[in-house]
Amino acid sequence: MKRPFMNGEGHRALVKFLRLSVLIIVTINCSVSSAAETVTINATLPKTHSLFVSSMTAAEKHHLRDVAKEMFFHAYNAYMENAYPADELMPLSCKGRWRHTKPSRGDIDEALGNFSLTLVDSLDSLMVLGELDELEHAVRLVIRDVRLDADLVVSVFETNIRMLGGLLSGHILSEYARDRLGRMAWYQGELLDKAKELGLRLLPAFNTSTGIPHPRINLLHGMNVPQLTNSRETCTACAGTMILEFAALARLTGEPVFEEKAHRAMDSLWEQRHRGSDLVGTTINVHSGDWVRRDSGVGAGIDSYYEYCLKAYILLGEERYLKRFNRHYEAVMKYISQGPMLLDVHMHRPHTTTRNFMDALLAFWPGLQVLKGDVKSAIETHEMLYQVMQRHNFLPEAFTTDFQVHWGQHPLRPEFVESTYLLHRATGDPYYLHAGKRVLQSLQRLAWVPCGFAAVKDVRTGQHEDRLDSFVLAETFKYLYLLFADESDLVLDINDFVFSTEAHLFPLTLARLSNLTAVPLRPDGSPPPPEPDVEYARSCPNTDYLFPGTFSETIRRPLSNLVEATCPSRRLRPRRLTAAQFQSGLPEHVALVRQLGVTMTTLPDGRVQLLHTAANARSPADAEEGLLFMQEMIELSRQQLDQPENPPRAVTFRPGPGDETVTLPAGPAQFGPSLGDIPPVTGMLVEADPLRVCPDLSHPSRYRGRLVLMERGDCMFVDKARRIQALGAVGGVVVDHTGGTGAESSPLFAMSGDGTDDVTIPLVFLFTAEGERLRAALRDNPQLEVTLSDAQPAQTAPEPTGGVGHVMAVSPSGDELVQLVEDTAAATADSKTATTETGAEQEKEEKREKAERTEERTEGGDRSEAAAQVCAWLRQLLQLSGSELAALAEPSGGPLLREVASLSPERRAQLVDRLLALEHTSRGGGKREKEGTEQRLTGVLAGGPSGLADILRAGGVTEESASAQDAAVASAQDATKAELEEPGQCGASSKGENDSSAKEGESSSRDKDEL
């Protein structure tokens, strides 16, 4: 028996269609009434198979569900183990991304607020995946660790949809787990408290004359920071994607101000639409309401405004939003939709397009069309996007109307997967399961890295970017899992929730009771009788659009060859040589790039210049491969510029007894330990055999514990380092193989690696001129000892002699520190006595003995140098305040400094006495001067202020001689600083560069210009 449409069951079926982010309809009975007649239509949706795609077996579907879950946890665990509590994971560096600790990426970084963004954004994903234990653990971490008061300027839009939405959804699902699943009994709404705090911090952004919020705000100071003084413009999506989160916050906390602010912003955007076209622009002035950019589309800058117009009606029951959405939708389909494509137009001249490309964000539109009920149009646009995705493995960030890549990036966005999921739920067509499988396989094959998943920098080359946005875990993997999961796999009924634009779950129970499509239940759980005015208030969607199988295939069939017919694919053969593999020293590589149309010129300073000319290639296919090769080479050179600053190094040696120390400037390596972070490395130098190291070295045992001298060429720098490291070498020196190069005439050369930093020994680079000097010294002295260090190497401190303490060799407790001062005083007295004799004969005698002292030092000389060392060291300590000394007593300060910081007042007094004695011995002075000095020194040791000149005088050192004494103790001070610092993490090395690459990216700009 057919039932009228608006009984309880039919009404709920329509609610599911209009208001849910899924669409499963087995039977719909539509009734259309007029004064004359009533027509009843019965639409039963059979589970038919696709014409072109075979159905997917349950076993394969469940396997893909499990794979999607494993992929989520591969990224999630990598974040938790290597990045938390940072905002995001850097998957190539395998460390966390914090604001202001890495080079700025511009607007992208405004999503970060040092508030553990990825964890908060992923909370409801854990619930969807059924991982309740991990959800509970994550909620505890958020409650304990997340702070929202950082002095940072953040995006209001991103903070709202990711952080506020994540906290609200996390709160809702935590209560769901507590009340319905018997878990998390301890939870008392702590996430909602944090959500309210964040909402209050965002509220000042709405203080504009139009009610449209500012695009950015400082979490600590609101709008009262100089950086935001000139804030005027925001995007339509930024202002129009607040209503779901702010309304949910208002209804959960009972604070209506949040919802009121969001409503006013939506009202202002609606008022500013173009009245003739019903379109909105991309950028608007928050004070005047004037449009700054009037191009209108459904992609970046506008996308989620349209989404929230419809979902605000679904979730909140506000009539105005459904009317607005319908007006906007009609305008979009009239002016922007051109078949399956969606092209931006002028909002005031809607028949004029503004650009000839589409961006990846518009891939959400087919999913929104499913919620609207226009499934036919959704199928058409999705099919076009799917063909573009198949052509490039991923959906490029932007592509042209002939489906070529416009912007090649792909940050693993979720919009295409979201539409695929919704279309499958609407049609039941297994075609969309296979489309999701294709996305999953591309992620596995082209984005997987050992530390998570990395964004794709260019879909044409597959190069990775050190980036994993939080939305990958919050949306991409969530929709993939839901696509392959059955309802029985979920711990909650997904039909009871609406997805936000960040895929956060908001329950339909938030709707007002006055919503015509919201059906409140009676106390016994049964639905009430239908309201009289509800029956005809909604039009039933076209039932033809709801048939799966044959219907969706008949729509796709005319589009089956859309992309390929517009611009046929050029099937590239397998790459024969990539930029990462190229070695200029290999003749076969040089010959191969010549076939690709790339000519190579070696410049006088050893740099390699590359020029690509398509006409010189052997074939068009070779020319295209050559162009890819040049693009990769330019990108690799750019990566060198993005590396942390790598200062120059030094190679120091003494050719023979009595000779002056020689210091050669050297280039750094962008792999292995940094000589700026470790002590200088000293060892006997041995020449490699063969000199270029590749192939394997002969006589392996001779390299153990040595520094190895090598020549550039035949293999990559990092390969040379790995080979000598495997034989037990402690470091290496690579000499240029191009004649005529030198440090004075050539820019700094930095050796780059291949993207895998597994080298643990330092490597430095010498140009030919400096390399010949080192080789000559090695020939003259086969036992040559060489030191690798930073560009300003510390001179070796003298060995302690005759009771004079070496500052870094002792732990200066009270007795030892006093002894140091006593030794210093004695040494200074000896030195002062030695310098009282004057005259020409004395000067000649000093000159004659100068050379002898370099080989055989007198005890007085040792003591004098030790005195300078101790004075400089004490001078450094005496500048510290009491609080700074206390800080040095922390565990990271090292045992030496902890003991200094903990000197008792008695020991400090003894130290003052010894220093006074030292000053009196070295300089003399009356009683009054001695008392003044005693007051200054006492104040210094007690943490009071004192000038550097006083400290210098207290140590018996003049300001003119301070620099000389500093040089004598530089190594001790460096070691002292090293104790203060915690071990740092290794930075990311550049990917795939070889030893023939341009120096520090200098030639890359030249290559780019010529290209």
PDB file of N, CA and C in Angstrom, residues 851-902:
ATOM      1  N   ALA A 851     111.566  31.804  18.735  1.00  0.00           N
ATOM      2  CA  ALA A 851     111.420  30.555  17.979  1.00  0.00           C
ATOM      3  C   ALA A 851     111.550  29.342  18.890  1.00  0.00           C
ATOM      4  N   GLU A 852     112.458  29.443  19.868  1.00  0.00           N
ATOM      5  CA  GLU A 852     112.642  28.309  20.770  1.00  0.00           C
ATOM      6  C   GLU A 852     111.387  28.071  21.614  1.00  0.00           C
ATOM      7  N   ARG A 853     110.704  29.145  21.944  1.00  0.00           N
ATOM      8  CA  ARG A 853     109.517  28.985  22.780  1.00  0.00           C
ATOM      9  C   ARG A 853     108.384  28.286  22.060  1.00  0.00           C
ATOM     10  N   THR A 854     108.401  28.338  20.717  1.00  0.00           N
ATOM     11  CA  THR A 854     107.362  27.612  19.989  1.00  0.00           C
ATOM     12  C   THR A 854     107.522  26.116  20.115  1.00  0.00           C
ATOM     13  N   GLU A 855     108.764  25.646  20.341  1.00  0.00           N
ATOM     14  CA  GLU A 855     108.999  24.214  20.476  1.00  0.00           C
ATOM     15  C   GLU A 855     109.078  23.776  21.938  1.00  0.00           C
ATOM     16  N   GLU A 856     109.737  24.633  22.768  1.00  0.00           N
ATOM     17  CA  GLU A 856     109.929  24.268  24.167  1.00  0.00           C
ATOM     18  C   GLU A 856     109.567  25.460  25.029  1.00  0.00           C
ATOM     19  N   ARG A 857     108.370  25.389  25.580  1.00  0.00           N
ATOM     20  CA  ARG A 857     107.868  26.512  26.348  1.00  0.00           C
ATOM     21  C   ARG A 857     108.405  26.461  27.773  1.00  0.00           C
ATOM     22  N   THR A 858     108.618  27.624  28.319  1.00  0.00           N
ATOM     23  CA  THR A 858     109.032  27.683  29.719  1.00  0.00           C
ATOM     24  C   THR A 858     107.806  27.578  30.607  1.00  0.00           C
ATOM     25  N   GLU A 859     108.066  27.209  31.861  1.00  0.00           N
ATOM     26  CA  GLU A 859     106.950  27.078  32.783  1.00  0.00           C
ATOM     27  C   GLU A 859     106.241  28.415  32.975  1.00  0.00           C
ATOM     28  N   GLY A 860     107.054  29.500  32.968  1.00  0.00           N
ATOM     29  CA  GLY A 860     106.434  30.819  33.117  1.00  0.00           C
ATOM     30  C   GLY A 860     105.512  31.131  31.959  1.00  0.00           C
ATOM     31  N   GLY A 861     105.906  30.722  30.709  1.00  0.00           N
ATOM     32  CA  GLY A 861     105.048  30.959  29.555  1.00  0.00           C
ATOM     33  C   GLY A 861     103.752  30.191  29.674  1.00  0.00           C
ATOM     34  N   ASP A 862     103.851  28.912  30.087  1.00  0.00           N
ATOM     35  CA  ASP A 862     102.644  28.115  30.274  1.00  0.00           C
ATOM     36  C   ASP A 862     101.721  28.769  31.293  1.00  0.00           C
ATOM     37  N   ARG A 863     102.336  29.206  32.383  1.00  0.00           N
ATOM     38  CA  ARG A 863     101.523  29.789  33.437  1.00  0.00           C
ATOM     39  C   ARG A 863     100.897  31.095  32.970  1.00  0.00           C
ATOM     40  N   SER A 864     101.631  31.856  32.146  1.00  0.00           N
ATOM     41  CA  SER A 864     101.073  33.103  31.645  1.00  0.00           C
ATOM     42  C   SER A 864      99.861  32.854  30.745  1.00  0.00           C
ATOM     43  N   GLU A 865     100.002  31.864  29.863  1.00  0.00           N
ATOM     44  CA  GLU A 865      98.873  31.545  28.995  1.00  0.00           C
ATOM     45  C   GLU A 865      97.702  31.016  29.804  1.00  0.00           C
ATOM     46  N   ALA A 866      97.991  30.185  30.799  1.00  0.00           N
ATOM     47  CA  ALA A 866      96.918  29.683  31.654  1.00  0.00           C
ATOM     48  C   ALA A 866      96.250  30.822  32.407  1.00  0.00           C
ATOM     49  N   ALA A 867      97.062  31.806  32.806  1.00  0.00           N
ATOM     50  CA  ALA A 867      96.488  32.954  33.496  1.00  0.00           C
ATOM     51  C   ALA A 867      95.499  33.683  32.608  1.00  0.00           C
ATOM     52  N   ALA A 868      95.891  33.891  31.355  1.00  0.00           N
ATOM     53  CA  ALA A 868      94.976  34.556  30.436  1.00  0.00           C
ATOM     54  C   ALA A 868      93.709  33.737  30.232  1.00  0.00           C
ATOM     55  N   GLN A 869      93.879  32.425  30.183  1.00  0.00           N
ATOM     56  CA  GLN A 869      92.731  31.550  29.994  1.00  0.00           C
ATOM     57  C   GLN A 869      91.771  31.651  31.177  1.00  0.00           C
ATOM     58  N   VAL A 870      92.313  31.556  32.385  1.00  0.00           N
ATOM     59  CA  VAL A 870      91.467  31.614  33.572  1.00  0.00           C
ATOM     60  C   VAL A 870      90.783  32.971  33.678  1.00  0.00           C
ATOM     61  N   CYS A 871      91.513  34.041  33.403  1.00  0.00           N
ATOM     62  CA  CYS A 871      90.925  35.382  33.506  1.00  0.00           C
ATOM     63  C   CYS A 871      89.761  35.550  32.537  1.00  0.00           C
ATOM     64  N   ALA A 872      89.980  35.098  31.312  1.00  0.00           N
ATOM     65  CA  ALA A 872      88.898  35.224  30.327  1.00  0.00           C
ATOM     66  C   ALA A 872      87.687  34.395  30.734  1.00  0.00           C
ATOM     67  N   TRP A 873      87.953  33.209  31.272  1.00  0.00           N
ATOM     68  CA  TRP A 873      86.851  32.343  31.684  1.00  0.00           C
ATOM     69  C   TRP A 873      86.077  32.957  32.849  1.00  0.00           C
ATOM     70  N   LEU A 874      86.824  33.459  33.830  1.00  0.00           N
ATOM     71  CA  LEU A 874      86.168  34.114  34.959  1.00  0.00           C
ATOM     72  C   LEU A 874      85.427  35.365  34.512  1.00  0.00           C
ATOM     73  N   ARG A 875      86.006  36.087  33.549  1.00  0.00           N
ATOM     74  CA  ARG A 875      85.355  37.289  33.050  1.00  0.00           C
ATOM     75  C   ARG A 875      83.978  36.949  32.480  1.00  0.00           C
ATOM     76  N   GLN A 876      83.893  35.832  31.799  1.00  0.00           N
ATOM     77  CA  GLN A 876      82.618  35.392  31.253  1.00  0.00           C
ATOM     78  C   GLN A 876      81.624  35.062  32.364  1.00  0.00           C
ATOM     79  N   LEU A 877      82.088  34.350  33.387  1.00  0.00           N
ATOM     80  CA  LEU A 877      81.191  33.961  34.475  1.00  0.00           C
ATOM     81  C   LEU A 877      80.731  35.167  35.284  1.00  0.00           C
ATOM     82  N   LEU A 878      81.616  36.133  35.479  1.00  0.00           N
ATOM     83  CA  LEU A 878      81.281  37.253  36.349  1.00  0.00           C
ATOM     84  C   LEU A 878      80.237  38.176  35.734  1.00  0.00           C
ATOM     85  N   GLN A 879      79.981  38.036  34.440  1.00  0.00           N
ATOM     86  CA  GLN A 879      78.963  38.870  33.810  1.00  0.00           C
ATOM     87  C   GLN A 879      77.556  38.333  34.032  1.00  0.00           C
ATOM     88  N   LEU A 880      77.442  37.127  34.570  1.00  0.00           N
ATOM     89  CA  LEU A 880      76.128  36.522  34.756  1.00  0.00           C
ATOM     90  C   LEU A 880      75.459  37.050  36.022  1.00  0.00           C
ATOM     91  N   SER A 881      74.142  37.262  35.928  1.00  0.00           N
ATOM     92  CA  SER A 881      73.380  37.658  37.103  1.00  0.00           C
ATOM     93  C   SER A 881      73.096  36.430  37.964  1.00  0.00           C
ATOM     94  N   GLY A 882      72.526  36.699  39.152  1.00  0.00           N
ATOM     95  CA  GLY A 882      72.209  35.583  40.026  1.00  0.00           C
ATOM     96  C   GLY A 882      71.192  34.640  39.399  1.00  0.00           C
ATOM     97  N   SER A 883      70.177  35.197  38.731  1.00  0.00           N
ATOM     98  CA  SER A 883      69.176  34.330  38.091  1.00  0.00           C
ATOM     99  C   SER A 883      69.792  33.522  36.968  1.00  0.00           C
ATOM    100  N   GLU A 884      70.729  34.133  36.238  1.00  0.00           N
ATOM    101  CA  GLU A 884      71.375  33.394  35.158  1.00  0.00           C
ATOM    102  C   GLU A 884      72.250  32.274  35.706  1.00  0.00           C
ATOM    103  N   LEU A 885      72.934  32.547  36.826  1.00  0.00           N
ATOM    104  CA  LEU A 885      73.716  31.481  37.441  1.00  0.00           C
ATOM    105  C   LEU A 885      72.813  30.343  37.905  1.00  0.00           C
ATOM    106  N   ALA A 886      71.639  30.710  38.428  1.00  0.00           N
ATOM    107  CA  ALA A 886      70.704  29.670  38.856  1.00  0.00           C
ATOM    108  C   ALA A 886      70.225  28.852  37.676  1.00  0.00           C
ATOM    109  N   ALA A 887      70.021  29.533  36.539  1.00  0.00           N
ATOM    110  CA  ALA A 887      69.585  28.802  35.342  1.00  0.00           C
ATOM    111  C   ALA A 887      70.647  27.821  34.884  1.00  0.00           C
ATOM    112  N   LEU A 888      71.914  28.210  35.073  1.00  0.00           N
ATOM    113  CA  LEU A 888      72.991  27.312  34.663  1.00  0.00           C
ATOM    114  C   LEU A 888      73.056  26.067  35.536  1.00  0.00           C
ATOM    115  N   ALA A 889      72.422  26.133  36.682  1.00  0.00           N
ATOM    116  CA  ALA A 889      72.431  24.971  37.550  1.00  0.00           C
ATOM    117  C   ALA A 889      71.409  23.922  37.127  1.00  0.00           C
ATOM    118  N   GLU A 890      70.602  24.255  36.099  1.00  0.00           N
ATOM    119  CA  GLU A 890      69.645  23.265  35.607  1.00  0.00           C
ATOM    120  C   GLU A 890      70.395  22.089  34.990  1.00  0.00           C
ATOM    121  N   PRO A 891      69.706  20.960  34.790  1.00  0.00           N
ATOM    122  CA  PRO A 891      70.394  19.763  34.257  1.00  0.00           C
ATOM    123  C   PRO A 891      71.094  19.997  32.935  1.00  0.00           C
ATOM    124  N   SER A 892      70.533  20.900  32.091  1.00  0.00           N
ATOM    125  CA  SER A 892      71.161  21.121  30.792  1.00  0.00           C
ATOM    126  C   SER A 892      72.437  21.943  30.891  1.00  0.00           C
ATOM    127  N   GLY A 893      72.724  22.501  32.060  1.00  0.00           N
ATOM    128  CA  GLY A 893      73.883  23.362  32.168  1.00  0.00           C
ATOM    129  C   GLY A 893      75.196  22.639  32.283  1.00  0.00           C
ATOM    130  N   GLY A 894      75.185  21.393  32.606  1.00  0.00           N
ATOM    131  CA  GLY A 894      76.436  20.656  32.727  1.00  0.00           C
ATOM    132  C   GLY A 894      76.975  20.716  34.139  1.00  0.00           C
ATOM    133  N   PRO A 895      77.748  19.706  34.547  1.00  0.00           N
ATOM    134  CA  PRO A 895      78.237  19.652  35.931  1.00  0.00           C
ATOM    135  C   PRO A 895      79.169  20.803  36.275  1.00  0.00           C
ATOM    136  N   LEU A 896      80.004  21.221  35.336  1.00  0.00           N
ATOM    137  CA  LEU A 896      80.971  22.283  35.630  1.00  0.00           C
ATOM    138  C   LEU A 896      80.240  23.563  36.038  1.00  0.00           C
ATOM    139  N   LEU A 897      79.261  23.972  35.238  1.00  0.00           N
ATOM    140  CA  LEU A 897      78.589  25.224  35.524  1.00  0.00           C
ATOM    141  C   LEU A 897      77.657  25.105  36.721  1.00  0.00           C
ATOM    142  N   ARG A 898      77.127  23.910  36.955  1.00  0.00           N
ATOM    143  CA  ARG A 898      76.300  23.742  38.157  1.00  0.00           C
ATOM    144  C   ARG A 898      77.121  23.995  39.416  1.00  0.00           C
ATOM    145  N   GLU A 899      78.355  23.523  39.405  1.00  0.00           N
ATOM    146  CA  GLU A 899      79.175  23.738  40.595  1.00  0.00           C
ATOM    147  C   GLU A 899      79.537  25.206  40.754  1.00  0.00           C
ATOM    148  N   VAL A 900      79.757  25.888  39.651  1.00  0.00           N
ATOM    149  CA  VAL A 900      80.048  27.324  39.747  1.00  0.00           C
ATOM    150  C   VAL A 900      78.847  28.059  40.314  1.00  0.00           C
ATOM    151  N   ALA A 901      77.658  27.694  39.819  1.00  0.00           N
ATOM    152  CA  ALA A 901      76.457  28.386  40.268  1.00  0.00           C
ATOM    153  C   ALA A 901      76.152  28.136  41.733  1.00  0.00           C
ATOM    154  N   SER A 902      76.633  27.018  42.256  1.00  0.00           N
ATOM    155  CA  SER A 902      76.296  26.660  43.628  1.00  0.00           C
ATOM    156  C   SER A 902      77.388  27.019  44.630  1.00  0.00           C
TER     157      SER A 902
END
